[in-house]
Structures are given as structure tokens and as C-alpha cells.
Coordinates of C-alpha atoms and ligand atoms in Angstrom, one line a residue:
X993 CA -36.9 -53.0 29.3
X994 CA -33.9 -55.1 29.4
X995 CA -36.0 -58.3 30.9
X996 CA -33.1 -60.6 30.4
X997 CA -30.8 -59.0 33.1
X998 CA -33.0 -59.8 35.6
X999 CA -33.0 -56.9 38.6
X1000 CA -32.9 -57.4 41.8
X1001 CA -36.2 -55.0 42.7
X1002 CA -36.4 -52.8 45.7
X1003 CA -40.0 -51.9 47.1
X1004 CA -39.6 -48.7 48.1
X1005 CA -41.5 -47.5 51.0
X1006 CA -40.9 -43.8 50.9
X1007 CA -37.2 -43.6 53.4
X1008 CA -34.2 -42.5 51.4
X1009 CA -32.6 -46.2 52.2
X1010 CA -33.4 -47.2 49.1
X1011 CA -31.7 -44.8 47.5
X1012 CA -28.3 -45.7 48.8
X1013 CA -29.3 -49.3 48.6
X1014 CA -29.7 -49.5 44.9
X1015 CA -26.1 -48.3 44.6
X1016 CA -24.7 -49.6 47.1
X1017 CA -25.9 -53.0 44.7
X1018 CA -24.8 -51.3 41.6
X1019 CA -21.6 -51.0 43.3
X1020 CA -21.6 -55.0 43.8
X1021 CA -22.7 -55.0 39.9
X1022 CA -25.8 -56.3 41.0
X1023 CA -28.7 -55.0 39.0
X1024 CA -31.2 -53.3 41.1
X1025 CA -34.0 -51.2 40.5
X1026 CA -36.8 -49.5 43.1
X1027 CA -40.3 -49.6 42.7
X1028 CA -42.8 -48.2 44.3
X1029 CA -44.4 -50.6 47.3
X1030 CA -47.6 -50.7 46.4
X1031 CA -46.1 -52.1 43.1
X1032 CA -49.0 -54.4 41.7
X1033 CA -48.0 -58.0 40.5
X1034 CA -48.1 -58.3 37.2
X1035 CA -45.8 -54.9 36.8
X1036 CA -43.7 -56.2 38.8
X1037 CA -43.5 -59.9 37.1
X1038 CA -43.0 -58.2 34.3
X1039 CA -40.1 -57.2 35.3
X1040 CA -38.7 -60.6 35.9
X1041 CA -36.7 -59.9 39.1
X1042 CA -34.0 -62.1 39.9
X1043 CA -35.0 -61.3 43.8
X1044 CA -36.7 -58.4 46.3
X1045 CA -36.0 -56.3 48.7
X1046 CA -38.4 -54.9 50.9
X1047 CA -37.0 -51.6 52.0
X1048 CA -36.8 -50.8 55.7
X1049 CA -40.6 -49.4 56.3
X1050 CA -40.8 -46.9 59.0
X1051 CA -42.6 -48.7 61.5
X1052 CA -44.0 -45.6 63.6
X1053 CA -45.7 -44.6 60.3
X1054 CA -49.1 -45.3 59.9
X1055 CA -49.3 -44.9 56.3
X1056 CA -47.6 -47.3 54.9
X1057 CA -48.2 -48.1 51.0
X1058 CA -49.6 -51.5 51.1
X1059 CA -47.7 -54.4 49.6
X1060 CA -49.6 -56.6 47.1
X1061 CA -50.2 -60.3 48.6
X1062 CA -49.2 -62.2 44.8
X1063 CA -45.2 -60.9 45.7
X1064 CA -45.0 -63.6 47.9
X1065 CA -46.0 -66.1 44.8
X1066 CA -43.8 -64.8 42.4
X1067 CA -41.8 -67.4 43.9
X1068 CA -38.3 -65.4 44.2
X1069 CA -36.3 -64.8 47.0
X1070 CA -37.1 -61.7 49.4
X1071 CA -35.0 -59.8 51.6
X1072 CA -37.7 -57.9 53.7
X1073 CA -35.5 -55.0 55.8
X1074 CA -35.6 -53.4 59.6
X1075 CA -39.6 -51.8 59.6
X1076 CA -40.4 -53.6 56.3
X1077 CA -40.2 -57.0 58.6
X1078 CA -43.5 -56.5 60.0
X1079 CA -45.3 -55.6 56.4
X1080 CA -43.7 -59.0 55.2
X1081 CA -45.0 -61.2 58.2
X1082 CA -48.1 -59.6 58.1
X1083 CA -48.8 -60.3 54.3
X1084 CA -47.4 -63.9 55.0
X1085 CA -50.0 -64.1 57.3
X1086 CA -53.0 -63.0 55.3
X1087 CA -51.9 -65.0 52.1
X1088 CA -49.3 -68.0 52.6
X1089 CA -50.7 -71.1 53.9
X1090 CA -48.0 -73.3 52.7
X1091 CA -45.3 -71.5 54.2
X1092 CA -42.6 -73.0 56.4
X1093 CA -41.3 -70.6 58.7
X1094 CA -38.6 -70.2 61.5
X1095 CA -36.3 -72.2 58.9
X1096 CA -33.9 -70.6 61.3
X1097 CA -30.4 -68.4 61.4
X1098 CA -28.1 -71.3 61.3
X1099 CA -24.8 -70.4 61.1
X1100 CA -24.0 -71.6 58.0
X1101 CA -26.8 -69.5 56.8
X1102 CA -25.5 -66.1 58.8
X1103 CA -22.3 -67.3 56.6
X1104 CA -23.5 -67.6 53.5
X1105 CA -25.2 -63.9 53.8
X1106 CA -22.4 -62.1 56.3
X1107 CA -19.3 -64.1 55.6
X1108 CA -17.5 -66.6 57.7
X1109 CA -16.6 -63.9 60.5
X1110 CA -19.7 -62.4 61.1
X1111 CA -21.9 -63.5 64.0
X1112 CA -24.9 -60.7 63.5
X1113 CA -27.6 -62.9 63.9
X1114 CA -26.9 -65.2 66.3
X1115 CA -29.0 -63.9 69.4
X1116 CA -32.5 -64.7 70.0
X1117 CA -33.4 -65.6 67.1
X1118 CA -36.7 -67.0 67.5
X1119 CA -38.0 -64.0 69.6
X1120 CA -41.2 -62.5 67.5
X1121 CA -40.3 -59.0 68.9
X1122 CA -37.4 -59.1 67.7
X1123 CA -36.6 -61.0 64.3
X1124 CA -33.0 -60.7 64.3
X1125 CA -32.8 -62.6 61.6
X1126 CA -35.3 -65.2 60.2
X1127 CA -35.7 -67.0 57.0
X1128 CA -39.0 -68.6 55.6
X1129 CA -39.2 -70.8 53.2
X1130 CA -42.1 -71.2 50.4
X1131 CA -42.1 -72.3 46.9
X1132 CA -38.0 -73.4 46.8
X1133 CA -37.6 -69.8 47.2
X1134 CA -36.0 -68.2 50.9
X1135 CA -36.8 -65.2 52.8
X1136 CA -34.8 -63.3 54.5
X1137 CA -36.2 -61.2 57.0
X1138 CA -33.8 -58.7 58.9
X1139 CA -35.2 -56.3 61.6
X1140 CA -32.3 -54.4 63.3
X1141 CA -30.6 -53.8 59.6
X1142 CA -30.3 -50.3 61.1
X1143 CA -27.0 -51.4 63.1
X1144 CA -25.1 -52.6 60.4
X1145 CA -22.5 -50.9 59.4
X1146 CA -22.1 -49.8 55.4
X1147 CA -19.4 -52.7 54.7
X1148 CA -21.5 -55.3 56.5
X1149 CA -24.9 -53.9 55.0
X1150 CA -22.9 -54.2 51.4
X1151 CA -21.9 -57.8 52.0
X1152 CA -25.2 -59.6 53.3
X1153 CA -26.7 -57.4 50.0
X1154 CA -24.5 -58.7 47.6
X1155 CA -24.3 -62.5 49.3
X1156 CA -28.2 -62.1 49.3
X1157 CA -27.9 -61.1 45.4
X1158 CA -26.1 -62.8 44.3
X1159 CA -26.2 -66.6 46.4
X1160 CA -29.8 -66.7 47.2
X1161 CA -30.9 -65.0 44.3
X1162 CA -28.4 -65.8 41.4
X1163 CA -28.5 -62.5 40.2
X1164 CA -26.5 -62.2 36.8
X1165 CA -23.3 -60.0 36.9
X1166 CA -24.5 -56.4 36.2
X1167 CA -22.0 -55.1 33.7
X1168 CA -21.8 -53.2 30.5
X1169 CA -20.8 -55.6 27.9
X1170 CA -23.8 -57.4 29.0
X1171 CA -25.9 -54.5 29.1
X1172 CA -25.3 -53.0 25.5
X1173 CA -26.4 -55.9 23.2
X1174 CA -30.0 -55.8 25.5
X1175 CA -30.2 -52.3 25.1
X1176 CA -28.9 -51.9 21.0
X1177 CA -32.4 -55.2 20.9
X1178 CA -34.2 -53.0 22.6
X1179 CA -34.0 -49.7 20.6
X1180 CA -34.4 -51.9 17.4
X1181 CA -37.5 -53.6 18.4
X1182 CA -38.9 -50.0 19.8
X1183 CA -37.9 -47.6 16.7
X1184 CA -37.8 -50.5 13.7
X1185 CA -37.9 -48.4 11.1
X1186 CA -38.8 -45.2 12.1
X1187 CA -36.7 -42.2 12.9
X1188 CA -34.5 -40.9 16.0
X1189 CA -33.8 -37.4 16.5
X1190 CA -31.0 -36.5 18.9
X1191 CA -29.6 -33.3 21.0
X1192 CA -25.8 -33.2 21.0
X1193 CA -24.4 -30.9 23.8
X1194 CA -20.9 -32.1 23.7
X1195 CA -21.9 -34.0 27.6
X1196 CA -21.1 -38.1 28.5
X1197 CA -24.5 -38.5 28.0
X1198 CA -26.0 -37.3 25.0
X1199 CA -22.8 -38.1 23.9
X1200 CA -23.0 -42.0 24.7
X1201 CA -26.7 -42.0 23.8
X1202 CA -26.3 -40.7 20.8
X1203 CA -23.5 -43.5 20.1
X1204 CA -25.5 -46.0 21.3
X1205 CA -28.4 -45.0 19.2
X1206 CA -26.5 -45.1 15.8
X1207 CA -24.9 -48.6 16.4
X1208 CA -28.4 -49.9 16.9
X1209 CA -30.1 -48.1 13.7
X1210 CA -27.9 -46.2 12.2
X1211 CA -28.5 -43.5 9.7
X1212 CA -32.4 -43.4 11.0
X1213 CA -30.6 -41.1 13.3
X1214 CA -29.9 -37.4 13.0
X1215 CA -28.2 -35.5 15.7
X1216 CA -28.4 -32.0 16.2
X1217 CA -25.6 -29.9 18.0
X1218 CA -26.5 -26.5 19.0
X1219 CA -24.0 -24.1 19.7
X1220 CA -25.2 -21.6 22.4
X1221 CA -21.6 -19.5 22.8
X1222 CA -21.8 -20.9 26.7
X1223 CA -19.8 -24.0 25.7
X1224 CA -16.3 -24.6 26.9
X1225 CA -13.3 -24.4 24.8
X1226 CA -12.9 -26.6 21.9
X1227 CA -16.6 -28.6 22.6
X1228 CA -18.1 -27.9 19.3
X1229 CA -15.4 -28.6 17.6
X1230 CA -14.8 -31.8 19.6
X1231 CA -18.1 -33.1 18.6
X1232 CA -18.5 -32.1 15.3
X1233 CA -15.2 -33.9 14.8
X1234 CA -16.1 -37.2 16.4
X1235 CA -19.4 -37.3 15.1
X1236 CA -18.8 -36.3 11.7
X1237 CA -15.4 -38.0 10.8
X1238 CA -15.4 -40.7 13.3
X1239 CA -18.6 -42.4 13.4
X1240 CA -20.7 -40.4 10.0
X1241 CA -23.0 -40.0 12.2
X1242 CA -25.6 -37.5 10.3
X1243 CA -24.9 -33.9 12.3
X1244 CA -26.5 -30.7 12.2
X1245 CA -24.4 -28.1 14.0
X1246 CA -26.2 -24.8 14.4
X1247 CA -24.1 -21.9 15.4
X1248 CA -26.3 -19.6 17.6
X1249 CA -23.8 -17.4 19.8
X1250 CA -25.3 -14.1 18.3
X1251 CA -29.1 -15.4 19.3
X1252 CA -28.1 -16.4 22.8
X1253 CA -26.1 -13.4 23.5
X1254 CA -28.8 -10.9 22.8
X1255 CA -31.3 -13.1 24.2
X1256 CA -29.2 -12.7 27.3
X1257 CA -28.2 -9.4 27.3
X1258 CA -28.4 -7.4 30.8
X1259 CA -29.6 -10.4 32.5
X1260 CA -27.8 -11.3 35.6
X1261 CA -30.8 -13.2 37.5
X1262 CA -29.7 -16.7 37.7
X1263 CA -33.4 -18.4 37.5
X1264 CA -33.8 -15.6 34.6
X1265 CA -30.9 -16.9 32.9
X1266 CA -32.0 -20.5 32.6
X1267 CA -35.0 -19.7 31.7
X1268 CA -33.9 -17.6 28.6
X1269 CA -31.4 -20.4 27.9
X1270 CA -33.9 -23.4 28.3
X1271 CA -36.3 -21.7 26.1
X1272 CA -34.3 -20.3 23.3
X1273 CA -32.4 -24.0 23.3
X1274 CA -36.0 -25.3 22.3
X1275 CA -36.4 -22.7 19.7
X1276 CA -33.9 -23.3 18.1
X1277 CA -34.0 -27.1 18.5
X1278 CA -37.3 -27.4 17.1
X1279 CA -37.1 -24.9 14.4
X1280 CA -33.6 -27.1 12.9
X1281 CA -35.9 -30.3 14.0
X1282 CA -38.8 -29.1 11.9
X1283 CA -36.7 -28.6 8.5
X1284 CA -35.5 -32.5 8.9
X1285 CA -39.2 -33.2 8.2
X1286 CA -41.1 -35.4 10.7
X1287 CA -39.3 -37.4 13.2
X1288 CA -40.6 -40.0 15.5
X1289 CA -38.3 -40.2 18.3
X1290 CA -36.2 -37.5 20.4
X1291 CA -33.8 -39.5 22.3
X1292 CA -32.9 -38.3 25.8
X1293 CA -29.7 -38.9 28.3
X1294 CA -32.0 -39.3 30.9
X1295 CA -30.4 -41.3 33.8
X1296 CA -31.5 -43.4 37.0
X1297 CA -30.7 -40.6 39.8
X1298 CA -33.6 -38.3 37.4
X1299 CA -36.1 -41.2 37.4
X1300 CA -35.3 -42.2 40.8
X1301 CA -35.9 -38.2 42.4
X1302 CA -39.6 -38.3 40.6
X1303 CA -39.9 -41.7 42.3
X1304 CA -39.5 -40.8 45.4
X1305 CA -40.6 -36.8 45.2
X1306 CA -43.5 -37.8 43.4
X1307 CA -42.4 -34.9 41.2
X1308 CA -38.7 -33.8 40.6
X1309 CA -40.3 -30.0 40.5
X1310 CA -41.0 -30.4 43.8
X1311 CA -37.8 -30.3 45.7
X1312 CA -35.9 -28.8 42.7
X1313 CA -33.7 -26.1 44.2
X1314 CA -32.3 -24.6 40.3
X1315 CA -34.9 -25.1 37.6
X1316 CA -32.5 -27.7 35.4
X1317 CA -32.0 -27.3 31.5
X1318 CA -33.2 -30.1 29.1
X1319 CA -35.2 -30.6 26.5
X1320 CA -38.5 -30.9 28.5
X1321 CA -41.3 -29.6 26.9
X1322 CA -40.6 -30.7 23.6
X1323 CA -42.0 -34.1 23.0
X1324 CA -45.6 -32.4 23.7
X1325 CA -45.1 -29.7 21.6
X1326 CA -43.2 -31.5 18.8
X1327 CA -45.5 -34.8 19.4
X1328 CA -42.9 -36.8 19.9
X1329 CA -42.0 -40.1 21.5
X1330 CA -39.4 -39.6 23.9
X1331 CA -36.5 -42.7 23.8
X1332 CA -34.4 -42.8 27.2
X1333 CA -32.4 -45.7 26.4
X1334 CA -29.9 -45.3 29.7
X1335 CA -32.4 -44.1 32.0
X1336 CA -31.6 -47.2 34.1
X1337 CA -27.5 -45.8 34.3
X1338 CA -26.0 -44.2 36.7
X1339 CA -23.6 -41.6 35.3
X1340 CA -20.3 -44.0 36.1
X1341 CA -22.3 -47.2 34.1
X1342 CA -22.8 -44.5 31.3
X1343 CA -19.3 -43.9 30.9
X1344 CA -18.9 -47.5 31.2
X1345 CA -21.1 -47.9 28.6
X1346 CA -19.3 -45.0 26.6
X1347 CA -16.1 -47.2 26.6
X1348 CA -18.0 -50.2 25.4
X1349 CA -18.9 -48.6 22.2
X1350 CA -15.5 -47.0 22.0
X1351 CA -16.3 -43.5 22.5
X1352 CA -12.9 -41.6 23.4
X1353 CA -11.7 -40.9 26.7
X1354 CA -11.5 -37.5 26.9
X1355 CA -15.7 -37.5 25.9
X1356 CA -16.0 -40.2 28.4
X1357 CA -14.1 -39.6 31.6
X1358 CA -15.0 -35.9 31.1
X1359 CA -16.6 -34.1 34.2
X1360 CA -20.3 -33.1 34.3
X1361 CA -21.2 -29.8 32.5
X1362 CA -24.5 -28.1 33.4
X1363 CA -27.3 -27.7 30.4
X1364 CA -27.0 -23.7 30.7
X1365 CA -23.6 -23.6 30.2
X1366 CA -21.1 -20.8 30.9
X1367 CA -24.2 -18.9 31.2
X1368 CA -24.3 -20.4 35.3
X1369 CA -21.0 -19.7 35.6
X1370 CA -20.6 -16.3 33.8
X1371 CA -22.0 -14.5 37.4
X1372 CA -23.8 -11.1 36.6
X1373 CA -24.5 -10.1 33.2
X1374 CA -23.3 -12.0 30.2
X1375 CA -21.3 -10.8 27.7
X1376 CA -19.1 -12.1 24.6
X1377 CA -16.1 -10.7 26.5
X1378 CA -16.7 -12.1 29.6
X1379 CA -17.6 -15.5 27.9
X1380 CA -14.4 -15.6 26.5
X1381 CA -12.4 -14.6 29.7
X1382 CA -14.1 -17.4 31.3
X1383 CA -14.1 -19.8 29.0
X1384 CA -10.4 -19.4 28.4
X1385 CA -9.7 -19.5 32.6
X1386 CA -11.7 -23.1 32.2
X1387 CA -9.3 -24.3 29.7
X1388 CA -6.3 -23.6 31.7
X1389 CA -7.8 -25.2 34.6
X1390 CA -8.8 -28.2 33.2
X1391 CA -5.5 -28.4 31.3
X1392 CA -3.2 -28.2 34.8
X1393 CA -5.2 -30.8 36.7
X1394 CA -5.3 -33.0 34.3
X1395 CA -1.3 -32.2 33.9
X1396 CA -1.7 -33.0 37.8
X1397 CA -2.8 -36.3 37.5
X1398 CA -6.0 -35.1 39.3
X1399 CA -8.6 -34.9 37.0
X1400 CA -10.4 -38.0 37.1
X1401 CA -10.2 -38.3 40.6
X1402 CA -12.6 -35.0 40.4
X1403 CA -15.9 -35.1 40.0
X1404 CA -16.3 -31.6 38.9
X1405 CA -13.8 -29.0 38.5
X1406 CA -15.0 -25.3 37.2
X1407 CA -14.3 -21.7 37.1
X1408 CA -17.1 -19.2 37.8
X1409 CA -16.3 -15.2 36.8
X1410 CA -17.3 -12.7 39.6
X1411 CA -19.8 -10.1 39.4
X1412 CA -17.1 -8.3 41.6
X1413 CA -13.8 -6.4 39.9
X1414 CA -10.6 -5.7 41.8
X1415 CA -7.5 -3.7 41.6
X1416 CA -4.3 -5.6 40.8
X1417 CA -1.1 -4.3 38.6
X1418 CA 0.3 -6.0 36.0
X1419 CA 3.1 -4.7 33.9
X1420 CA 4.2 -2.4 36.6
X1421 CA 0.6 -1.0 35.4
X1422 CA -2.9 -0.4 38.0
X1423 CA -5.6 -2.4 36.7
X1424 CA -9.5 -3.2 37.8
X1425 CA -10.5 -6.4 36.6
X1426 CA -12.3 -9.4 36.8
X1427 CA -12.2 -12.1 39.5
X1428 CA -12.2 -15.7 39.1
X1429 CA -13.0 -18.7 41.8
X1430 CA -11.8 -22.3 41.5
X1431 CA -14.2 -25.2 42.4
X1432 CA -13.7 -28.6 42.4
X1433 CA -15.6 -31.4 44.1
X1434 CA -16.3 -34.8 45.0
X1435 CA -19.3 -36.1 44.7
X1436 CA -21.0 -39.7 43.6
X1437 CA -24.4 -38.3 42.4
X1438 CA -24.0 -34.9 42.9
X1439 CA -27.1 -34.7 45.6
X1440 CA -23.8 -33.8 47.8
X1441 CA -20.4 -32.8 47.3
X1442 CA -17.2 -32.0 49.3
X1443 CA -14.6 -29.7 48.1
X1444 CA -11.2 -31.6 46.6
X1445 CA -8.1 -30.5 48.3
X1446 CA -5.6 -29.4 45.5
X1447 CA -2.2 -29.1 46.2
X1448 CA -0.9 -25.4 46.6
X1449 CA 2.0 -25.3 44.3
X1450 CA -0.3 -26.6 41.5
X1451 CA -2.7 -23.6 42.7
X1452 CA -0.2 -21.7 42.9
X1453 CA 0.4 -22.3 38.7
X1454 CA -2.9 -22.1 38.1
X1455 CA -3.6 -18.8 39.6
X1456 CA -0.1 -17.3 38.0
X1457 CA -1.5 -18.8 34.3
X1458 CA -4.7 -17.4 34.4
X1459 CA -3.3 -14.0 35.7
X1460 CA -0.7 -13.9 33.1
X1461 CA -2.3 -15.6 29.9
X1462 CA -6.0 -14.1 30.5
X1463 CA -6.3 -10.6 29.6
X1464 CA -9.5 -9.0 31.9
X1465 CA -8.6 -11.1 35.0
X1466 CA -5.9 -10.4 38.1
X1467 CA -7.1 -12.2 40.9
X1468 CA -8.1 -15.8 41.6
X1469 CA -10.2 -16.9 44.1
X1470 CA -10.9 -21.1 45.6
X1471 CA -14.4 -22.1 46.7
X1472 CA -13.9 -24.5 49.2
X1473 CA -18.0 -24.7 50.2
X1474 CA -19.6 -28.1 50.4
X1475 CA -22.9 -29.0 49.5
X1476 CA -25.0 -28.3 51.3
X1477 CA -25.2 -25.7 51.8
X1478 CA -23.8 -24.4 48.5
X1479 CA -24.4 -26.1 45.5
X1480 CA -21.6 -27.4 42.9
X1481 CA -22.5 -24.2 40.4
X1482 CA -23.1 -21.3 41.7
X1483 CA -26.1 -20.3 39.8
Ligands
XMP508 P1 -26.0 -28.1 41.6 O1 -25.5 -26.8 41.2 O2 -27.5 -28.2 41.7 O3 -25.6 -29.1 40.4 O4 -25.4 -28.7 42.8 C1 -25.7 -30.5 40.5 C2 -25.1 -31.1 39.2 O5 -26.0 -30.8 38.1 C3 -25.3 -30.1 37.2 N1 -26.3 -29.1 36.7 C4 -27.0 -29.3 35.6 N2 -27.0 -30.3 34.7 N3 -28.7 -29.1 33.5 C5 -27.9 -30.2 33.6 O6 -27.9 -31.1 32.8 C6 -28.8 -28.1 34.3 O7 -29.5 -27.2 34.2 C7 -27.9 -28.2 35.4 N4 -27.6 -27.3 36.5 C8 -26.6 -27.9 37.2 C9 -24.1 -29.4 37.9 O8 -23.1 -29.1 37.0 C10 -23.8 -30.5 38.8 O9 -23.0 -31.5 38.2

């Protein structure tokens, strides 16, 4: 997909580098993408890559995925990283006759990758054991060969990758605007004139695939919005508004509160829970899907960070620590095609792209929200009571950070309701009643986050609101746990 934006590819050889390296570029809005290493050539001509990188190898390994010799022809620029070094000079060995190597770390060369201060790479630079820095030249196009990457520090790392992307490789900015007419081609030429089915949760990204979907083929697209009772205050309503009346897009909103409720009832086991949710939200999805007659697409907010953990995991089962809600499992029992149109985003180029299409900010800057819902944050058994308490302890939440100023430099911020009661008075009255806890974190991809420090006299408000305006609750907890080891929700 999306050949014309040329990527600068990563070969990935199994070390979470390339993880951070791929946005560490997005960061430099280059466009990167990791493959596997033992990518073959044509898949990965096909991509068209503006350049490579060959991703730090572990060199004590023994088994290494072997590189294919044609990347060498493809005749683009690669940047071949600490282990990956010895992979690159070996394959140039096997394969490149014509090459011309030791072109040598001049310094104008150690400025055009590290900047006019750096001196990185002037030592010993022709030393085989060492390769400091080396660059081969073959077919007009440079290599780069770096082994002691390890030592450079995050700022230096970022600039020899972005002066590498974007000087030796002429990689094409990577930004939004130029990314939404390739992708609104793309879903045309894929769908033509068949149909696009759509689940709505009232999240950045269904929300801004959705949006994206319509502008490309408009009414072949029907979204559904199912209402499960675990959504926060005002989100159906939200979408149905937007969608509806602002952009006519075609909306079915199914109101299923009294389905998920008993469906839940006396449950407090949080892998139980999802479970329940997960497969009742399939139900219900397939059985409003099947009265639209027969679709041939069900679009998905699938994003990089998924595609990249099955990458790398093999499977994303594998390591998965909460079984996560989506739609998985319909397209094989629906037979449908599945259409991922940002799975190459990150969450902060999706709300990019949400602003692009001129989705509102309070759907675009809004914080994640977890599939299941108040259901994960409802701890202990669910009911329509406690839903409510909660839901209405979000709101007020939400409401004074953003009052604060603080919200969008939040990741996520969320109440979860205790499976604990405690005595309190109010009114001059003894009561027993529900706890809350406050949570709000930083993260960038939500693999790890650190609490945000809120200041206490906005606490302070916070706590006194939800005490006074909230019925069933008197006490107010703040979860100040990283993660690891906790992670962001609590179920
Ligand atoms: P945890 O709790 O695992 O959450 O640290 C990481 C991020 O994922 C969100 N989350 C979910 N998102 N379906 C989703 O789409 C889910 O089932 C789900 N569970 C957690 C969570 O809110 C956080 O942003």
C-alpha cells in the first residue's frame, strides 16, 4: 500500500531496536516501516523503499534470519547498524563484485550524517574489527555501515537517522496531508464498487477510519454503533450526532445496555468480563450486520504498534497479558474481507489524520478508551447503578483536567470504582459507600506508562466534586503505579 511515499524499510532482526527506531523516524516524519530480515526481494521492491536499514543484529546469536543477497541490487541506500555490520559485509562478500568499498568517513561525510559538531567516527576507521564507520559505494547508491551504534546517545542516534533519511536517501516528508489522498486511492481502487461495513465505538480510531472511509466511497459505507451501557458519558450521543448530522454518514445505532447487563451480571472475573463483552459485541454486531444484507468489507482501526507486536511476537497472543476486545473473529465467520486502511499509523498520525479530514477536536485529541469499556473499570460485579456512579465520576474528571489545561498533555486519564466500600458521613449522616481511584498516565504507545503528577488543589476539587455531586461514592483514591508493573486499566 501507499507505494508512492516511499518508506524508509527496516530489516528487522528480532531486538526490540527496531521498535524504537521506526518512531524515533516517524518522529523525524520519515516514513519507515520494519520487515522481517529474511524479507525476500521482490516483497521488498515492492515496496519501493526510499532506503534500508539493517537493524543492529545480535552478533553472539547464532541464528540469525538470513538476509537476501538481491537487497544489495535494489540499488538504494543502506544503513547497516552495530551487529547487523557483519551480516551486510558478509552478503557484500558473497554477491557484490563491483563494489567499491572503504569510500571512507571523511568528515564532511560524518557531517552530513551527525551534523557539523559531531566527531563520532573519526577513529580508526579502516580497522576491520572495528567498522566505526564505513561507507561502500555500489550502483550510485551509499552504504552506511555503523558498528558501535550502541554508544550513541538517543539525540545523536535521531540525527545520523534522519540525516541518513533524509540526505542519502531523499526520503519524502512523511506527513498527513500527503498521506490521505494515497490512502482515500487506495481504498477506491481496493473496494470499487463494493460495500464497507464499519464498527463505531465512539474511539480516534474507528472514529477517523470510518471518516476516512466515507470520503473515499461514500454511501457504500454503513457504520454500526453499538451501545453496550459501558460507554462514557455523552459518547453515543456524540457520535450519533457527528455521524448522522455532520457528515450523513449511514448509522445504525443499536442500544444494547439491557443485553450487556444481564450478560454480565455476577461476573467480577476480569478475563470473564472480556470475554462476555468481546463475544456478545460480535453478536450483536453480526446479527445488525446480517439484516444490511451482504457486505464485502469490515473496516478495522487497526494501527502500526498491533501489526508491529505480531511482527516481532510472531503472534500478539503470545505475550498478550489482557485478552484485548475487537472485532476479531468476525471476518471468518461473516466471510469478510477485512480493510485496515491506517494500519501503518501510529495513534498520534491517526489523530493527525483525524484533523486532516476535519473530524472535531474533542473526537480527535480524546484519550484512549479500552474496547470493554466501563466494564474494565467497573472493579467487581457490574451493575446499572454502579455504571452510572462511575460513569458520572469519569465525567467530572475529564471535565476538571481539561478545565486544568492538562488534558492533552495526558495520555490517559480514568476512574476505576472499587470492589471495596467505606464509611464516610455526609450530611452530618454515617454512610458506607463506594470508593473511586484516579489514574492518569503518560505514555507514547502505551507498552509503558508513568503516572502524571496532578497538582493537589485541582485534586483536591476533583475529590470534593465527585464526593458531593455523586450519590454512592465518599472517598477518592490516586493510583500513582507505573507500568510495569501495573498496567494503565486495572482489569
Ligand atoms: P493496559 O491496561 O494493557 O492497556 O496497560 C494498554 C492500553 O490499551 C487500552 N486497552 C484496550 N484497548 N481493547 C482496546 O481497544 C481492549 O480490550 C483494551 N484493553 C486495554 C488501555 O486503555 C490502554 O490505553
Amino acid at each position: 500500500m501507499k507505494k508512492s511515499l516511499k518508506p524508509l524499510v527496516i530489516l528487522d532482526f528480532g531486538t526490540p531496536r527496531s521498535r524504537q527506531l521506526v518512531r524515533l523516524l516517524r518522529e523525524k516524519q520519515v516514513y519507515s516501516l520494519i520487515v522481517p530480515a529474511s524479507v525476500s526481494t521482490d516483497a521488498l521492491r515492492n515496496l519501493d523503499p526510499a532506503g534500508l536499514i539493517l537493524c543492529d543484529a545480535d552478533q553472539y546469536r547464532s541464528e540469525q534470519p538470513p538476509l537476501q543477497p538481491g537487497i544489495i541490487t535494489l540499488g538504494r541506500p543502506v544503513l547497516a547498524l552495530g551487529g547487523a555490520v557483519r551480516h551486510f559485509i558478509q552478503l557484500q562478500a558473497d554477491t557484490a563484485k563491483e563494489a567499491t568499498p572503504d569510500y571512507g568517513p571523511s568528515q564532511k561525510v560524518n557531517e552530513k550524517l551527525f551534523g557539523p559538531t559531531q566527531d563520532h567516527c573519526d577513529k580508526d576507521t579502516d580497522t576491520e574489527a572495528e567498522y566505526p564507520l564505513i561507507l561502500v559505494r555500489q550502483d550510485e547508491a551509499f552504504h552506511v555501515l555503523i558498528q558501535n551504534f550502541e554508544s550513541l546517545d538517543d539525540e545523536t542516534a535521531g540525527t545520523l537517522l534522519e540525516n541518513f533519511a533524509k540526505i542519502y536517501c531523499q526520503a519524502p516528508p512523511w506527513t498527513m496531508d500527503r498521506f490521505l489522498p494515497v490512502a482515500l486511492e487506495e481504498i477506491r481502487r481496493l473496494v470499487g464498487s463494493r460495500k464497507v461495513l464499519c464498527g463505531l465505538s465512539g474511539g480516534v480510531d474507528s472514529t477517523v477510519v470510518a471518516a476516512l472511509i466515507h470520503q473515499a466511497i461514500g454511501d457504500q459505507l454503513t457504520c454500526v454503533l453499538v451501545d453496550t451501557g459501558l460507554l462514557r458519558k455523552g459518547e453515543a450521543d456524540l457520535v450519533k450526532e457527528l455521524f448522522d448530522k455532520a457528515f450523513k454518514i449511514k448509522l445504525i445505532a443499536v442500544n444494547a445496555e439491557d443485553r450487556f447487563l444481564h450478560a454480565l451480571q455476577g461476573i467480577s472475573e476480569p478475563e470473564e468480563k472480556r470475554k462476555i463483552i468481546g463475544a456478545l459485541f460480535i453478536d450483536i454486531f453480526e446479527e445488525e450486520a446480517k439484516k444490511l444484507g451482504h457486505m464485502d468489507f469490515l473496516a478495522q482501526g487497526t494501527l502500526y504498534p498491533d501489526i508491529i507486536e505480531s511482527l516481532v511476537t510472531g503472534s500478539g497472543d503470545a505475550v498478550s497479558v489482557k485478552s484485548h476486545h475487537n472485532v476479531g473473529g468476525l471476518p471468518e465467520r461473516m466471510q469478510i474481507q477485512l480493510l485496515e486502511p491506517v494500519r501503518d499509523l501510529f495513534k498520534d498520525e491517526v489523530r493527525a489524520l483525524g484533523r486532516e479530514l476535519k473530524l472535531p477536536e474533542i473526537l480527535v485529541g480524546r484519550h484512549p478508551f479500552p474496547g470493554p469499556g466501563l466494564g474494565v473499570r467497573c472493579i467487581g460485579a457490574i451493575t446499572r447503578e454502579r455504571l452510572d456512579t462511575l460513569r458520572e465520576a469519569d465525567a467530572i474528571f475529564i471535565e476538571e483536567i481539561r478545565a486544568a489545561g492538562l488534558y492533552d498533555q495526558i495520555w490517559q486519564a480514568l476512574v476505576c470504582l472499587l470492589p471495596v466500600k467505606s464509611v464516610g458521613i455526609k450530611n452530618g449522616k454515617r454512610v458506607w459507600e463506594e470508593v473511586c481511584t484516579l489514574r492518569a498516565v503518560h505514555s507514547v504507545d502505551a507498552m509503558t506508562a508513568q503516572p502524571v503528577p496532578i497538582p493537589d488543589d485541582i485534586l483536591q476539587k476533583i475529590t470534593l466534586r465527585i464526593c458531593e455531586e455523586i450519590p454512592h461514592i465518599s472517598r477518592v483514591l490516586l493510583d500513582i503505579s507505573p507500568k510495569p508493573p501495573a498496567t494503565i486499566e486495572w482489569e
